[in-house]
Coordinates of N, CA, C and O in Angstrom, one line a residue:
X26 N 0.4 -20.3 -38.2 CA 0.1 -19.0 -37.8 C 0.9 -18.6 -36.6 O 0.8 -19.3 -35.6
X27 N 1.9 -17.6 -36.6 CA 2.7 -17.8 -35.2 C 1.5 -16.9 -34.5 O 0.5 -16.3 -34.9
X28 N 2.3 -16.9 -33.1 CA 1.5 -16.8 -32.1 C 2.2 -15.5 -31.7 O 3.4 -15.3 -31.8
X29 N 1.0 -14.6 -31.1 CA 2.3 -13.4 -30.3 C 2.3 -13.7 -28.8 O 1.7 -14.4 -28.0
X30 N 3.3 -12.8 -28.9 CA 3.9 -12.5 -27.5 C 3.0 -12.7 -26.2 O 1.9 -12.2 -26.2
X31 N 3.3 -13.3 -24.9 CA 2.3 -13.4 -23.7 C 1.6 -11.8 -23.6 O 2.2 -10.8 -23.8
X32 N 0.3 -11.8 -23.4 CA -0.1 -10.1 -23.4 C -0.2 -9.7 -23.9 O -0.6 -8.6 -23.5
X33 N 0.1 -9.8 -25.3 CA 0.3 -9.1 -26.7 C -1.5 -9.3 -27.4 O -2.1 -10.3 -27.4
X34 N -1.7 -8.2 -27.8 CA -3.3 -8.7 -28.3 C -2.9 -9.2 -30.0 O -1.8 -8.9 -30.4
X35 N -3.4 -9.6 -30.5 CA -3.4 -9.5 -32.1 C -4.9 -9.9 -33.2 O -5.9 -10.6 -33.0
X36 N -4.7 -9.5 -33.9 CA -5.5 -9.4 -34.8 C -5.5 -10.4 -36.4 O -4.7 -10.8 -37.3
X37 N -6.9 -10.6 -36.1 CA -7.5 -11.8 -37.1 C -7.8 -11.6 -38.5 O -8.9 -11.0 -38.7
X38 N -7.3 -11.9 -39.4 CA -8.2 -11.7 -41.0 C -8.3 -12.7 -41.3 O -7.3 -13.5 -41.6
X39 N -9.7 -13.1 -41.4 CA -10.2 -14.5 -41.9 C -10.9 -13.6 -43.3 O -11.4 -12.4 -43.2
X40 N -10.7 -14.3 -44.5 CA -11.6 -13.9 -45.9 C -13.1 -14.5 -45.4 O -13.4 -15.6 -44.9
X41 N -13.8 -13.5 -45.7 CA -15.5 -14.1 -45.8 C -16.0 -15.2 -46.6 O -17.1 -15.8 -46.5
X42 N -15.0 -15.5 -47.6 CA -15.0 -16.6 -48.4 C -15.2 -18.1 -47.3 O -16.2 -18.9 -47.3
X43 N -14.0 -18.2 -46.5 CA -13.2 -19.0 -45.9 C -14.2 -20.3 -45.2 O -13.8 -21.0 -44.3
X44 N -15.3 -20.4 -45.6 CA -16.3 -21.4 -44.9 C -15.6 -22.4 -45.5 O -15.0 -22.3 -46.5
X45 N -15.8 -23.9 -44.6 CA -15.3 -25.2 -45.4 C -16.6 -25.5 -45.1 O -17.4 -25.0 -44.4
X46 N -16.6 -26.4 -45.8 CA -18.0 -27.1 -46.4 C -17.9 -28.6 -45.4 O -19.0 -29.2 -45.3
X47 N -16.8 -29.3 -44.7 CA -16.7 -30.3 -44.1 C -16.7 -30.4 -42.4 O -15.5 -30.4 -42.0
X48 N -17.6 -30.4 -41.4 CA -17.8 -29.9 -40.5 C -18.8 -30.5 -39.3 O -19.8 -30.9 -39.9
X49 N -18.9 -30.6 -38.5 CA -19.8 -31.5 -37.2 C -20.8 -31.9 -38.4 O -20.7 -32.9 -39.1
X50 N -21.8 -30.8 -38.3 CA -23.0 -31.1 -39.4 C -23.4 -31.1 -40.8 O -23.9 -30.0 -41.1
X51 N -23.4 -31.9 -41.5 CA -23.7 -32.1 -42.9 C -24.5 -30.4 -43.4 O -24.0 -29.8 -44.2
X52 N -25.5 -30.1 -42.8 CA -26.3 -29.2 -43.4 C -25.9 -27.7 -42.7 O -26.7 -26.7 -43.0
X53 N -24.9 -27.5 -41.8 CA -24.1 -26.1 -42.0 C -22.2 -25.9 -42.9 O -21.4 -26.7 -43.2
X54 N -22.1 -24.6 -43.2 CA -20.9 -24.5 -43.5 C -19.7 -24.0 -42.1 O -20.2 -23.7 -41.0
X55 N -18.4 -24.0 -42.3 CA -18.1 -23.8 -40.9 C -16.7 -22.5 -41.0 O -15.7 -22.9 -41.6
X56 N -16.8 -21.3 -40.5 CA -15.7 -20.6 -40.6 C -14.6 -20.3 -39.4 O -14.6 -19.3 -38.7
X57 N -14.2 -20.9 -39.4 CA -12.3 -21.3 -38.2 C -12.1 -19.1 -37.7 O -11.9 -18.3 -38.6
X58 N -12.2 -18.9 -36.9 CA -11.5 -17.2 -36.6 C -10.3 -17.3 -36.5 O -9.6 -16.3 -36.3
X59 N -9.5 -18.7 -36.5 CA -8.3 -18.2 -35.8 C -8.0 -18.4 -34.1 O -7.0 -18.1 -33.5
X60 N -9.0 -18.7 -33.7 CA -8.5 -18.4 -31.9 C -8.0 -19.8 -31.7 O -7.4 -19.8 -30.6
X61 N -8.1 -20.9 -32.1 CA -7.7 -22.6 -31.7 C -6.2 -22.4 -32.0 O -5.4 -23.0 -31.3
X62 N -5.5 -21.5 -33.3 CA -4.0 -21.4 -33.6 C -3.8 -21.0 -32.8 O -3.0 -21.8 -32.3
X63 N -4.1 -19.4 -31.6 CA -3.8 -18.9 -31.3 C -3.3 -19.2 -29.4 O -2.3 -18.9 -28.6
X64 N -4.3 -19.8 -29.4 CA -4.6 -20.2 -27.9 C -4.4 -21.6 -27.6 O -5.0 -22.2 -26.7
X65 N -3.2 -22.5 -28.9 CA -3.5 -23.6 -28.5 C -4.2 -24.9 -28.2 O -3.8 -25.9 -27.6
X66 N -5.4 -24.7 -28.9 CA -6.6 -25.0 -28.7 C -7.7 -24.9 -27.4 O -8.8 -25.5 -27.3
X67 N -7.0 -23.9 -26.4 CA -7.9 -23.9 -25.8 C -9.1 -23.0 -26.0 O -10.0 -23.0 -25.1
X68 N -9.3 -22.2 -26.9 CA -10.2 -21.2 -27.0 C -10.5 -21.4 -28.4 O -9.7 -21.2 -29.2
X69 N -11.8 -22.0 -28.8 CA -12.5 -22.2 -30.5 C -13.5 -21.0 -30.7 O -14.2 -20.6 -29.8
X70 N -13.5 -20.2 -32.0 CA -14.1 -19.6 -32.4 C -14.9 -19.6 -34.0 O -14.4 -18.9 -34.9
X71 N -15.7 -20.0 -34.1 CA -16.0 -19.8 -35.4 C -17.7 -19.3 -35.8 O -18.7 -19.0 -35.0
X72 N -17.7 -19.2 -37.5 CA -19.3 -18.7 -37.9 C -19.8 -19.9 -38.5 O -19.3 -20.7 -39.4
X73 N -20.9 -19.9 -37.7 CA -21.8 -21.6 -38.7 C -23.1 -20.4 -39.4 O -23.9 -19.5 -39.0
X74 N -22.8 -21.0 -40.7 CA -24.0 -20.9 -41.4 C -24.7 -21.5 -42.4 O -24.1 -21.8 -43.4
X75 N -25.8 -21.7 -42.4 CA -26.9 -22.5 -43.0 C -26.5 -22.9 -44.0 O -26.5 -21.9 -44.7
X76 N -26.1 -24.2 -45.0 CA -26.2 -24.5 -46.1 C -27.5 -24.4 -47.2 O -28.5 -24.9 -46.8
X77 N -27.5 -23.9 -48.4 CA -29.1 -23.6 -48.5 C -29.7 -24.9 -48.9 O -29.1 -26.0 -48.9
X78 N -31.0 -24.8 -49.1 CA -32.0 -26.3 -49.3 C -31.2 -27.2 -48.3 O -30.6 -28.0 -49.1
X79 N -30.8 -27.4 -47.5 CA -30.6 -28.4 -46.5 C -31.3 -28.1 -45.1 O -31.5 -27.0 -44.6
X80 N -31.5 -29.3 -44.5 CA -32.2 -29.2 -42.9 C -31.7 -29.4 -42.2 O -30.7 -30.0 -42.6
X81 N -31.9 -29.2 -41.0 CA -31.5 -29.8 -39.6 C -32.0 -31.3 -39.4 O -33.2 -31.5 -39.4
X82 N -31.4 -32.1 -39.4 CA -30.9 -33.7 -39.6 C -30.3 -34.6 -38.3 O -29.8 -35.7 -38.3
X83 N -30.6 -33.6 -37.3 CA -29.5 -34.4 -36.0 C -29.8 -34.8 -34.9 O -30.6 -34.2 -34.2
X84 N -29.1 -35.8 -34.7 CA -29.8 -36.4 -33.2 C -29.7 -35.9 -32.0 O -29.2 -34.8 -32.2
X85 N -29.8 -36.0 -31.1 CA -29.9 -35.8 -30.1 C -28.6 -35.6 -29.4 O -27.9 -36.4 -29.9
X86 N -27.9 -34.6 -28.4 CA -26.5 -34.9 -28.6 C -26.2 -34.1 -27.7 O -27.0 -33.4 -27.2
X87 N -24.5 -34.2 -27.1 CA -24.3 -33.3 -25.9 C -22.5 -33.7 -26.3 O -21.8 -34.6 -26.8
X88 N -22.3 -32.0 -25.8 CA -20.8 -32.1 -26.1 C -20.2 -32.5 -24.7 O -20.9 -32.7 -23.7
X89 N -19.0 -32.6 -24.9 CA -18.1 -32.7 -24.2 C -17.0 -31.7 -23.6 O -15.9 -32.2 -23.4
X90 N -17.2 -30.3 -23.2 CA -16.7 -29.1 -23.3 C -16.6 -28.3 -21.6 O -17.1 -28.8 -20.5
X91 N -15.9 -26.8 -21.9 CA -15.9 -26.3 -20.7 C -16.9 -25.0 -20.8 O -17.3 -24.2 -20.0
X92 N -17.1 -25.2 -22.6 CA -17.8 -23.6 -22.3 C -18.5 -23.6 -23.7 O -17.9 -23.9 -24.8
X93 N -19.4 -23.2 -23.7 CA -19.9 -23.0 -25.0 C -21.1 -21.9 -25.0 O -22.2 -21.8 -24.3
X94 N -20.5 -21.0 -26.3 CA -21.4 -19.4 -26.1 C -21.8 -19.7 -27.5 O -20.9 -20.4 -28.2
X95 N -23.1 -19.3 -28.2 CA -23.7 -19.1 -29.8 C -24.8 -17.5 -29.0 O -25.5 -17.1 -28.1
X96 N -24.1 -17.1 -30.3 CA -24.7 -15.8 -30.7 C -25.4 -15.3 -32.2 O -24.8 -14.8 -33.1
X97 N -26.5 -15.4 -32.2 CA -27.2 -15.5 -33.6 C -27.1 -14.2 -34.3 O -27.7 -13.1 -34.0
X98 N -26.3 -14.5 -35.3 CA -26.0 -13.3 -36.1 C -27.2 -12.6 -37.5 O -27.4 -11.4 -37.9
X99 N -27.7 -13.9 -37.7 CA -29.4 -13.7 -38.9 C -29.8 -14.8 -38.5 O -29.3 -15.6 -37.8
X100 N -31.3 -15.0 -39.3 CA -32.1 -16.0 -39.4 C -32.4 -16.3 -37.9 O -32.5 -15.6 -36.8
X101 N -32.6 -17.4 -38.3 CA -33.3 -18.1 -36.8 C -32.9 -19.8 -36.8 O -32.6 -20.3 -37.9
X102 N -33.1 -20.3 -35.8 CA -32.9 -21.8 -35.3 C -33.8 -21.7 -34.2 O -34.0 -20.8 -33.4
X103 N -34.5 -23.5 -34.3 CA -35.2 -23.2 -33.0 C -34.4 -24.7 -32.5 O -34.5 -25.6 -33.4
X104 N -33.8 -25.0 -31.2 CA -33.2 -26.0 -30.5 C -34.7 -26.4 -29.2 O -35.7 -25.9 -28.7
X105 N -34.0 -27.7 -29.1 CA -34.5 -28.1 -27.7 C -33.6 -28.7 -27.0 O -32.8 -29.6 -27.2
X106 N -34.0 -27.7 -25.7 CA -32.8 -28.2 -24.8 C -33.3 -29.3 -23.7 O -34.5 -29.4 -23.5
X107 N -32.5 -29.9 -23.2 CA -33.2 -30.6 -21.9 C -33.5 -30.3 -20.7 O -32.6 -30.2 -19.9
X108 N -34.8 -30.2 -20.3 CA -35.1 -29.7 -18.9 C -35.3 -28.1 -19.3 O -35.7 -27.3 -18.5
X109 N -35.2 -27.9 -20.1 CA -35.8 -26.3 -20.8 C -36.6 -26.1 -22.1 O -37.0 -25.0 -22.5
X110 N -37.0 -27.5 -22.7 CA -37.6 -27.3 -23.8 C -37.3 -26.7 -25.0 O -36.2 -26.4 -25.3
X111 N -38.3 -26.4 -25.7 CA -37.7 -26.0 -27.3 C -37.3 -23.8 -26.7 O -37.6 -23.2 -25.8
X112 N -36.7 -23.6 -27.6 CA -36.5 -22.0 -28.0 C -36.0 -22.3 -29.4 O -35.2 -23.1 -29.8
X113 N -36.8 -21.2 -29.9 CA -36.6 -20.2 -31.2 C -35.3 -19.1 -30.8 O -35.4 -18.3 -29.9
X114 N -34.4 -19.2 -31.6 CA -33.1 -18.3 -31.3 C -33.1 -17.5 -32.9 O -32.6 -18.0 -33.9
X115 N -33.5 -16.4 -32.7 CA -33.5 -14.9 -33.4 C -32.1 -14.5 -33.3 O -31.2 -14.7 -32.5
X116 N -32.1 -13.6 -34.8 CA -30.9 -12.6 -34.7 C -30.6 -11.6 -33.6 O -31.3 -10.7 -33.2
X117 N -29.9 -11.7 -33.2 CA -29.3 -10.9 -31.4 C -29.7 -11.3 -30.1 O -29.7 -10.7 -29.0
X118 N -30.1 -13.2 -30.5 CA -30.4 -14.2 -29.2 C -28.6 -14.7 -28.9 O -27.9 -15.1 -29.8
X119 N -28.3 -14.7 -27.8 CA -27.5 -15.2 -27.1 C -27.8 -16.4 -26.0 O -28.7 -16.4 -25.2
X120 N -26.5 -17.5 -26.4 CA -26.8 -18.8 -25.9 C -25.6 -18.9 -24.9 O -24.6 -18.3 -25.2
X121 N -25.6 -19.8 -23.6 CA -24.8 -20.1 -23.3 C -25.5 -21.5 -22.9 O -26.6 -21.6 -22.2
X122 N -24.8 -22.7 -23.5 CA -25.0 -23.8 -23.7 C -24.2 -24.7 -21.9 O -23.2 -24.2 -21.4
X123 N -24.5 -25.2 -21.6 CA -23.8 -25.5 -20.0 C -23.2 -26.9 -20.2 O -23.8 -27.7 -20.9
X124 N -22.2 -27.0 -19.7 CA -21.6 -28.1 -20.7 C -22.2 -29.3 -20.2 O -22.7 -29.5 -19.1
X125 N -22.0 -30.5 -21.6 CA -22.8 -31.7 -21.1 C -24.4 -31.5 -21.4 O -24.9 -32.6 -21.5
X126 N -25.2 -30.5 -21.6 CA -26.7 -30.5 -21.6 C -26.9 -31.0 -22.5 O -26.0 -30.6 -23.3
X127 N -27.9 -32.0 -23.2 CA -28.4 -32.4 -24.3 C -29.6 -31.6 -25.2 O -30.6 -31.1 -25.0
X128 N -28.9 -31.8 -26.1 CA -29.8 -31.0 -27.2 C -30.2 -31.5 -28.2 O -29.7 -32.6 -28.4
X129 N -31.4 -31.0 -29.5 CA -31.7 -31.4 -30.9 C -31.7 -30.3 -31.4 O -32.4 -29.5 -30.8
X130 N -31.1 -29.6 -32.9 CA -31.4 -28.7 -33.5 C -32.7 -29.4 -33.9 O -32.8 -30.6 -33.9
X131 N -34.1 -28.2 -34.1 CA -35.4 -28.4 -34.5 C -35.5 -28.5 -35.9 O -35.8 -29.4 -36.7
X132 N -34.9 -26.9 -36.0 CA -35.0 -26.1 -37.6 C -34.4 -25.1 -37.7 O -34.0 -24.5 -36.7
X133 N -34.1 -24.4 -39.2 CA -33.2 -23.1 -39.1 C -33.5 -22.4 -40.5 O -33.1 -22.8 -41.6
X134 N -34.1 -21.4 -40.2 CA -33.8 -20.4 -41.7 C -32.3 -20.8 -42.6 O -31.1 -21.3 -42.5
X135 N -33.3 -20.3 -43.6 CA -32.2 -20.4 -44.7 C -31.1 -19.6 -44.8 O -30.1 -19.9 -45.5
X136 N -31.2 -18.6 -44.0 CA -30.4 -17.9 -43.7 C -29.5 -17.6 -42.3 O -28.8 -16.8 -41.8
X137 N -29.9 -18.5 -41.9 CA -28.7 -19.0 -39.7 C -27.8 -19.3 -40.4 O -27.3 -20.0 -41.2
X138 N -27.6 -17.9 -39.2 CA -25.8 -17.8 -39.3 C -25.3 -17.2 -37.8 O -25.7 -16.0 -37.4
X139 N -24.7 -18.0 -37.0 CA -23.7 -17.5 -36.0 C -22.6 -17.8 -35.7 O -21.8 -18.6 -36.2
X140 N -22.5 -16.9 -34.4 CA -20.8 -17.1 -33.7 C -20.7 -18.5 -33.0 O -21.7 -19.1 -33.2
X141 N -20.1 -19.1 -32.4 CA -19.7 -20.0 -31.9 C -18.6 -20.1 -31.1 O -17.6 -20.7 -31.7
X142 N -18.3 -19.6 -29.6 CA -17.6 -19.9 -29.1 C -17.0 -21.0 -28.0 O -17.8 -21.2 -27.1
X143 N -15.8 -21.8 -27.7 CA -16.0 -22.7 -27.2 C -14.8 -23.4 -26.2 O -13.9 -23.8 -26.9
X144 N -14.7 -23.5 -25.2 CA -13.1 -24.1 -24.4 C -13.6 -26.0 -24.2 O -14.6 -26.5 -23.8
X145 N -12.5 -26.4 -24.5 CA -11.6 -26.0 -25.7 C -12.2 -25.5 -27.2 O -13.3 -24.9 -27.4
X146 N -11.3 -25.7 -28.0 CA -11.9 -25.7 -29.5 C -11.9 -26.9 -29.9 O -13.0 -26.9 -30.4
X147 N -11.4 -28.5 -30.0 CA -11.5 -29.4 -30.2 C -12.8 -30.2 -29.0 O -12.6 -30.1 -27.7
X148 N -13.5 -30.6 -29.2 CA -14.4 -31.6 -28.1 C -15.6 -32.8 -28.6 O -16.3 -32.9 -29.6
X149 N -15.5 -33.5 -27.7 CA -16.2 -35.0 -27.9 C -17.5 -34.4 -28.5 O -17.7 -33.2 -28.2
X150 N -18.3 -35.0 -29.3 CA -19.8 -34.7 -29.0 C -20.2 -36.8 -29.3 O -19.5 -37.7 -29.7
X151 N -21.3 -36.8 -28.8 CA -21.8 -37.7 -27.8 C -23.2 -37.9 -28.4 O -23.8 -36.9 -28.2
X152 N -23.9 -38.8 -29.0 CA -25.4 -39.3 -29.4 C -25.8 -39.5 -28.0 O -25.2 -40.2 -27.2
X153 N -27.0 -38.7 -27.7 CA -27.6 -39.3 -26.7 C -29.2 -39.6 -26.9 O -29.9 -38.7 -27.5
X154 N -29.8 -41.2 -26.3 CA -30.8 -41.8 -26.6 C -31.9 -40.6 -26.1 O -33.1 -40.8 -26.2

């Protein structure tokens, strides 16, 4: 994908098709925006959404990152964070994840689906006991 010019804005067409099925978590699908081509990998963007009949399955865990934003587009997930406990995240809940905090996905409609933003777009993630 070339890249534009310093300052230059440009514009994304991802097909709504475009989810790959191979991805952090077994039981979401995962859709790439384009911003890791764009930026190098410093800027990750994509839409995770729910695979159907599948659960949240995952351990306990903490990334390795500088920045991480989820913005719930439908359905619901409920996380537990550490030192904040569980939340239920609704369509038009916004996350900002602080890097390093540990988490467990709970559960998630059949229908969760969000944005995902993140510096870098490549980053460790980490089992934690």
């Amino acid at each position: 994908m070339p890249r534009p010019a310093r300052g230059a804005s440009s514009t994304i067409s991802v097909p709504p098709d475009s989810f790959e099925k191979d991805g952090l978590r077994p039981f979401f699908d995962y859709r790439p925006l384009g911003l890791k081509e764009l930026t190098d990998g410093k800027v990750g963007a994509q839409v995770i959404r729910a695979k159907p009949g599948q659960h949240a399955d995952a351990p306990r865990h903490s990334h390795a990152l500088e920045f991480q934003f989820i913005y719930v587009l439908r359905g619901w997930a409920i996380f537990d964070y550490e030192g904040y406990g569980e939340h239920k995240l609704v369509a038009g809940s916004a996350v900002y994840q602080p890097p390093g905090i540990s988490h467990k996905e709970i559960d998630h409609s059949e229908d969760f689906e969000a944005l995902e933003i993140t510096l870098p777009a490549d980053f460790e993630t980490k089992e934690v006991k």
